[in-house]
Coordinates of C-alpha atoms in Angstrom, one line a residue:
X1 CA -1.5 20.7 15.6
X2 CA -2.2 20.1 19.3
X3 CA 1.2 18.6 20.7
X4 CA -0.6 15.9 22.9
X5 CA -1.7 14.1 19.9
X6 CA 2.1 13.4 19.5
X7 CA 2.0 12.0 22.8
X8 CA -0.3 9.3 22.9
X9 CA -0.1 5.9 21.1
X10 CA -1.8 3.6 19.5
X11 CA -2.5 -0.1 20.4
X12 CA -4.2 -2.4 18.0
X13 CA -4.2 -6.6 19.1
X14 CA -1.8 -8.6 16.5
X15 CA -5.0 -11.1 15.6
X16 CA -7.5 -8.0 14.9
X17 CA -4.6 -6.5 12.9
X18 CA -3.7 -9.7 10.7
X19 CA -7.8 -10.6 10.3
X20 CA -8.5 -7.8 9.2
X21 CA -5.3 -7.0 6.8
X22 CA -5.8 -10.6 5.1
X23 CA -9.7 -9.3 4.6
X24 CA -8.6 -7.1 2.1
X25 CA -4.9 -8.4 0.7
X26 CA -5.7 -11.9 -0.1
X27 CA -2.4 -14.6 -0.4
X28 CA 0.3 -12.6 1.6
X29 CA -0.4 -13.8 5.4
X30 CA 3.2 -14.4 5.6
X31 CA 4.0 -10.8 4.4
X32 CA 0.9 -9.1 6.9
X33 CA 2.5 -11.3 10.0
X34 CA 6.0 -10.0 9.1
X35 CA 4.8 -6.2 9.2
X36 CA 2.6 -6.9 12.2
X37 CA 5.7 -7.9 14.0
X38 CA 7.5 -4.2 13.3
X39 CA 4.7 -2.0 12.7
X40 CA 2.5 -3.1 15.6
X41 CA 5.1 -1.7 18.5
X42 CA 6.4 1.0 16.7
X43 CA 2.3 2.4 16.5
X44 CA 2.4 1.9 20.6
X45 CA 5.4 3.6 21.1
X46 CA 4.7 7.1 23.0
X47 CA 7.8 8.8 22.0
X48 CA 9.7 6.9 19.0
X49 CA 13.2 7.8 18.0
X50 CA 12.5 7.5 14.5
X51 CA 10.3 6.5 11.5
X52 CA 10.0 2.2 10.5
X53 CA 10.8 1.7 6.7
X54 CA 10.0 -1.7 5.2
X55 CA 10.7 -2.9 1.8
X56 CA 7.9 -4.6 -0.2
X57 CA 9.6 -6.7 -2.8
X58 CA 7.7 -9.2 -4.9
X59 CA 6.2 -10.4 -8.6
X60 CA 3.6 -7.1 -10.0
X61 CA 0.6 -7.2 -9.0
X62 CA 0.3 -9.2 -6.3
X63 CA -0.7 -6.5 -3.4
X64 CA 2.5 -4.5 -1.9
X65 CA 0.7 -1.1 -2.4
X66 CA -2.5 -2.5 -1.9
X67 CA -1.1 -3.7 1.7
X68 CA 0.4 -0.1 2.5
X69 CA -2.9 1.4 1.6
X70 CA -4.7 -1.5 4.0
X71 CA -2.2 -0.8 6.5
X72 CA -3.4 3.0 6.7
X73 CA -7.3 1.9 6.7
X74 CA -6.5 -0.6 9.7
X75 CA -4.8 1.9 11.8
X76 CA -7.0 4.3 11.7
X77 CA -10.2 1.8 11.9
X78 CA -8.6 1.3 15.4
X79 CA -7.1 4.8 16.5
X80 CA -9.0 8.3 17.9
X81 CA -9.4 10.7 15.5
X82 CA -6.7 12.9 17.0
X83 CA -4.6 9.6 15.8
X84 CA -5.3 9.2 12.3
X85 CA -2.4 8.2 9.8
X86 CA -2.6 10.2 6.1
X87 CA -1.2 7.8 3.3
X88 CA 1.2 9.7 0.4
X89 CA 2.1 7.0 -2.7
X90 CA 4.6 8.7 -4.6
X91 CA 5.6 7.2 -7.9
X92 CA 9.3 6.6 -8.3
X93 CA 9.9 6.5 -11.9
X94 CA 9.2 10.4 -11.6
X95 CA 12.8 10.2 -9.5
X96 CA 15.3 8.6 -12.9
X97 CA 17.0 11.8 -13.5
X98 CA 19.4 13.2 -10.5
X99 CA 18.5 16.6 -10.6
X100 CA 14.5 14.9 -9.7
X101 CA 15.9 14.9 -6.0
X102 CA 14.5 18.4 -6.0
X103 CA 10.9 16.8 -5.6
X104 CA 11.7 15.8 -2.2
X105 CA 14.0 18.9 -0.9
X106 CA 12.6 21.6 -2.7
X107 CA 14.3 23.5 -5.5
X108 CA 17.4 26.3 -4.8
X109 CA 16.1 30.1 -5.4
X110 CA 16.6 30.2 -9.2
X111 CA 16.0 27.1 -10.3
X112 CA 12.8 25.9 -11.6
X113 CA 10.2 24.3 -9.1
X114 CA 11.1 26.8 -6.6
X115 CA 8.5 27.5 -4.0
X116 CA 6.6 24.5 -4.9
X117 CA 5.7 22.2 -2.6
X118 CA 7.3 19.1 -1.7
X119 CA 6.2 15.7 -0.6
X120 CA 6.8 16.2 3.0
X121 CA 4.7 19.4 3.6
X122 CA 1.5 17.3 4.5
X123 CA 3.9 17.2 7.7
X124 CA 3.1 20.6 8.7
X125 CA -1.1 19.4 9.0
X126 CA -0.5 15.8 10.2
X127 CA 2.9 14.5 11.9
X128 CA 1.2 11.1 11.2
X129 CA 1.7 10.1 8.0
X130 CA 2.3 6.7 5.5
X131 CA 4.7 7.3 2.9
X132 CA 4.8 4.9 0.2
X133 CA 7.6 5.0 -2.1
X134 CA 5.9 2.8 -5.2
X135 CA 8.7 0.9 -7.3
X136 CA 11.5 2.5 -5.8
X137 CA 14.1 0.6 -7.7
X138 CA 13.4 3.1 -10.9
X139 CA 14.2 5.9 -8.7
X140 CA 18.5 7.7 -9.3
X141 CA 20.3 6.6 -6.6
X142 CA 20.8 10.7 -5.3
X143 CA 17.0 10.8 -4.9
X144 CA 16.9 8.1 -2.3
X145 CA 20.2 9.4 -0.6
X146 CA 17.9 12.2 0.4
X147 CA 15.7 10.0 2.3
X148 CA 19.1 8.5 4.4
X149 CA 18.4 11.4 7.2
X150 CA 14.6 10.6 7.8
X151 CA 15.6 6.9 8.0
X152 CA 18.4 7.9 10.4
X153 CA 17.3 10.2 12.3
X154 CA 13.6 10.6 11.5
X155 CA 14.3 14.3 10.2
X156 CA 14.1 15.6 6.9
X157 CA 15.8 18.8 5.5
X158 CA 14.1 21.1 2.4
X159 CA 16.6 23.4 0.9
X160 CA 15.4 26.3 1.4
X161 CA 13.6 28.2 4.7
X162 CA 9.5 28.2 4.2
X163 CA 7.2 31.3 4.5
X164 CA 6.3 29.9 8.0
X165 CA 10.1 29.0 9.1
X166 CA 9.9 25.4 8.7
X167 CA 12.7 23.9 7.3
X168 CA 12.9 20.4 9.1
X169 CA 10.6 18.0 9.1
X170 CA 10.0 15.5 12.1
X171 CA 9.1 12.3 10.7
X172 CA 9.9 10.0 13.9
X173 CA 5.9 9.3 14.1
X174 CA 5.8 7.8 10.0
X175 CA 6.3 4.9 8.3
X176 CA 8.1 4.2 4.9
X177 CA 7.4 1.9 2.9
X178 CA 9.2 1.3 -0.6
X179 CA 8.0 -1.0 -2.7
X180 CA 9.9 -2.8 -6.0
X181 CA 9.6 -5.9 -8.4
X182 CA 12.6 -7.1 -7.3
X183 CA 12.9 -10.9 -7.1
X184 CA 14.6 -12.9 -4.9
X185 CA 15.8 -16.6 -5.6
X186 CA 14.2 -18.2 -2.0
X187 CA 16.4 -21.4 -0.3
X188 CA 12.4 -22.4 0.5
X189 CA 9.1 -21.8 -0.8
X190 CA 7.6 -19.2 1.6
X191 CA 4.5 -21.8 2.0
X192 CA 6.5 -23.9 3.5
X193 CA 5.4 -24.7 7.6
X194 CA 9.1 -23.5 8.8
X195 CA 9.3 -21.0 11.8
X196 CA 8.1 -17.7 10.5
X197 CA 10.4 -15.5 13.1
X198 CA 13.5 -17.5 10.8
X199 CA 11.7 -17.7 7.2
X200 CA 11.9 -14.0 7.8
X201 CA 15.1 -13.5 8.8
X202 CA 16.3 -15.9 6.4
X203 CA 14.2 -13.6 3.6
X204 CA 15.3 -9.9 4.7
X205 CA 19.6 -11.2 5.1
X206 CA 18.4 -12.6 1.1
X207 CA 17.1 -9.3 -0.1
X208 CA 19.7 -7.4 1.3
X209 CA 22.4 -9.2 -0.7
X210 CA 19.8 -9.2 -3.9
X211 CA 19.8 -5.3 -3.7
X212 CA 23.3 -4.9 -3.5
X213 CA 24.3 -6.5 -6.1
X214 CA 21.6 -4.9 -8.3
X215 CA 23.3 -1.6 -7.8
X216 CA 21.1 -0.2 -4.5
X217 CA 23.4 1.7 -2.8
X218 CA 25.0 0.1 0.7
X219 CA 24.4 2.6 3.1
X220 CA 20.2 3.1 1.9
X221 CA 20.1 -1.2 2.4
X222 CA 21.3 -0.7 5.9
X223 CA 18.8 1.8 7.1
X224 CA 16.1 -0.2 5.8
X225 CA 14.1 -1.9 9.2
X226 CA 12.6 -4.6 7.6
X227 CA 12.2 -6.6 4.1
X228 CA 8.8 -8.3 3.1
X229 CA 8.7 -10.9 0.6
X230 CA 5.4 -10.9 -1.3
X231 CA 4.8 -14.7 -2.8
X232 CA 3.5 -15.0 -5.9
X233 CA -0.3 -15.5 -6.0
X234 CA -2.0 -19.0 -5.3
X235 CA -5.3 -20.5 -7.2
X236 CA -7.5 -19.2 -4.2
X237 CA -5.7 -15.8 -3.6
X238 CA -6.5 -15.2 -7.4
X239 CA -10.7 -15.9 -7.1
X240 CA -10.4 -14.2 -3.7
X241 CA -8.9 -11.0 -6.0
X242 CA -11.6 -11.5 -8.3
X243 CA -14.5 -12.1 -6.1
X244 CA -13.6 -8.5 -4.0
X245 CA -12.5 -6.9 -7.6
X246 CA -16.1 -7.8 -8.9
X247 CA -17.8 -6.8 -5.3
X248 CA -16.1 -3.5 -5.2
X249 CA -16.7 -2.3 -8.7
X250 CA -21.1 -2.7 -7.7
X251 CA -20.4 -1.2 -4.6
X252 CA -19.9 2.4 -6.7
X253 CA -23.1 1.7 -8.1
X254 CA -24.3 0.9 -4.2
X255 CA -25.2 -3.0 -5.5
X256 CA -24.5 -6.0 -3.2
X257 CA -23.5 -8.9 -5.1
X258 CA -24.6 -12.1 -3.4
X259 CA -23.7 -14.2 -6.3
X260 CA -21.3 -14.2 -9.0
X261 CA -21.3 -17.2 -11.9
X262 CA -18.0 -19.6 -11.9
X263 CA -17.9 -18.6 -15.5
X264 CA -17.0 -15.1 -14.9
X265 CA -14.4 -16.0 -12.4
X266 CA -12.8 -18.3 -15.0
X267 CA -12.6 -15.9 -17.5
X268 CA -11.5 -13.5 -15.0
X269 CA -8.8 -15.9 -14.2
X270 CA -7.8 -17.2 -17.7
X271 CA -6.5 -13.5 -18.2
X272 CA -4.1 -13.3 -15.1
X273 CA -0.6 -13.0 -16.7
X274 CA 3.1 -12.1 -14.1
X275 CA 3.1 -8.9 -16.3
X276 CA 0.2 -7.4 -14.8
X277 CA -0.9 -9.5 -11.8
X278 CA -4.2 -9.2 -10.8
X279 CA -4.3 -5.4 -11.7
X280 CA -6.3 -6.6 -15.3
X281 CA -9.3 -7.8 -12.7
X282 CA -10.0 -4.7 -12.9
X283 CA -9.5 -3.4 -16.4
X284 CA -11.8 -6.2 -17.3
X285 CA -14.6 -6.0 -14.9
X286 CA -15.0 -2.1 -15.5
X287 CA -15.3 -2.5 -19.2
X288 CA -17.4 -5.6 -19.1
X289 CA -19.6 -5.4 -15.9
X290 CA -19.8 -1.6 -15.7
X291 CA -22.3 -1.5 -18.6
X292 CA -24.2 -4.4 -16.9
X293 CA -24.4 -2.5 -13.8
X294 CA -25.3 1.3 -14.9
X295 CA -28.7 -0.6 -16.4
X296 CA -29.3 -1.8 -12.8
X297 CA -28.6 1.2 -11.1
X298 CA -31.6 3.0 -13.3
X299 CA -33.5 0.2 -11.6
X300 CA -32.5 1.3 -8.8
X301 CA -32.1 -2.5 -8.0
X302 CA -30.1 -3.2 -4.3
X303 CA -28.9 -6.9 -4.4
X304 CA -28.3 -9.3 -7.3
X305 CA -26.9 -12.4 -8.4
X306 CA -24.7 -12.1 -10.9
X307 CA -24.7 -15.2 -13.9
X308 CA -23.3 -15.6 -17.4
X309 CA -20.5 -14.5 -18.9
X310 CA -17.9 -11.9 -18.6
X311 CA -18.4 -10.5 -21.7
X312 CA -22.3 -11.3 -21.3
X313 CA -23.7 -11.0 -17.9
X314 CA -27.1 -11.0 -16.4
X315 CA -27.8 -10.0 -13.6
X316 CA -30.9 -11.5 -11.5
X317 CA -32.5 -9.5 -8.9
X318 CA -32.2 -10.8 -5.2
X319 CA -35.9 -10.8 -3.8
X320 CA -35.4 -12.5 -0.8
X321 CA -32.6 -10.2 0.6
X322 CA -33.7 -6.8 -0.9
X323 CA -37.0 -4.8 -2.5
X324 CA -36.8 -2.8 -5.5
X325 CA -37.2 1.0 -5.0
X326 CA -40.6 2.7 -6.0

């Protein structure tokens, strides 16, 4: 690793970071302008003292690790190459047990997992990383103690010495993001035209309190930088989900979609339920529309409109935009 790339920032304007964020996460402008305000200076920071952490909390399915995974695409849309952020989702519910808090440190001589590596190694190939721990909440509490020193300090400790001598890691250049279902009674609705700067004040003081009393230990809470509130998702957020859901399964098959039926949408839409959010968008489209658009892709077709029904589509080839392949 050259140690001038540690030295440089990056500078991104908050209005090309918010447009293009709400591009891709569609309802959470209030949750993308309260991570613009933290993440935005921390990036043009030359020589940061340590790591952000934010806290995603929200209903499931509604875009936190879509947002983290956003975040990274922006960044590195906008930074040198020398710059780029790598993005590391670890699932949480692999972290119930105590004795799991070996995943992060390493394991004793001895014991089993020794010599294996650990999430934190991709430090030793890029000091740039996004590290998203995905529905923390399920995690035993001495799993996220381990994390206290990184949040701290922006340093993190393995057990044991490696084969090259590393043995601390220098996270002051990453972000941490946690994510969690946790829910937060609101004193007003975050749609509501109040001051944002207060709204999420008023919302991170809320969570704070929330997690405490759901057993989150005190000292974790504290270290945390900022908490997000994700709102539940409006009528337009959900066709905007299905529209890019619908869009992005054809684009594997390289198909533009310049059309798609309101009946589709609806039934897309008539299947949203709070116990999966808008992650059955995509269940649905890949079983239904895949078949529909493996038949055009042997017609090597380019753009189409897209009519019927879910569970009956048609798709129309687009003359005027595109030609067939001979």
């Amino acid at each position: 690793i050259q140690t001038n790339t540690l030295t440089e920032n990056i500078c991104i304007a908050p209005e090309i970071f918010l447009s293009d964020c709400c591009a891709n996460v569609k309802g959470q402008e209030r949750a993308i302008q309260n991570c613009s305000t933290l993440i935005l200076p921390f990036l043009a920071k030359y020589d940061p003292e340590r790591p952000i952490s934010l806290f995603f909390f929200g209903p499931t399915g509604v875009g936190k690790t879509e947002l983290a995974k956003t975040i990274q695409h922006v960044i590195n849309a906008h930074a040198p190459k020398n710059q780029q952020y790598g993005l590391q989702i670890e699932d949480m519910t692999q972290y119930e047990e105590a004795h799991s808090a070996y995943r992060l440190i390493g394991a004793p001589p001895g014991y089993v997992g020794y010599g294996e590596q650990i999430l934190f190694d991709v430090l030793n190939d890029n000091p740039r990383q996004i590290f998203v721990f995905d529905e923390a909440e399920k995690a035993h509490p001495a799993a996220l103690k381990v994390l206290m020193q990184a949040l701290d300090e922006g340093k993190h400790s393995r057990s044991h010495m490696q084969n090259d001598g590393c043995r601390v890691y220098d996270l002051k250049k990453c972000i941490l993001i946690f994510t969690s279902n946790l829910s937060v009674a609101l004193p007003r609705q975050i749609s509501d035209a109040i001051d944002p700067f207060q709204m999420a004040l008023e919302t991170d003081m809320l969570a704070r309190t929330a997690l405490q009393r759901s057993g989150y230990l005190p000292e974790l809470i504290g270290r945390i930088g900022r908490f997000v509130a994700f709102a539940p998702l409006s009528g337009s957020a959900k066709i905007g989900i299905a529209v890019k859901t619908v869009e992005e399964e054809a684009r594997q098959y390289r198909l533009k979609v310049k059309h798609i039926s309101s009946a589709i949408i609806q039934e897309l839409l008539q299947q949203f339920s709070d116990a999966s959010g808008a992650r059955v968008y995509r269940t649905l489209v890949n079983v239904f529309l895949g078949p529909c658009f493996c038949q055009i892709a042997e017609q090597q077709w380019k753009t189409i409109h897209l009519e019927g029904t879910l569970r009956n589509p048609n798709a129309v080839l687009c003359t005027e935009t595109s030609t067939q392949t001979e």
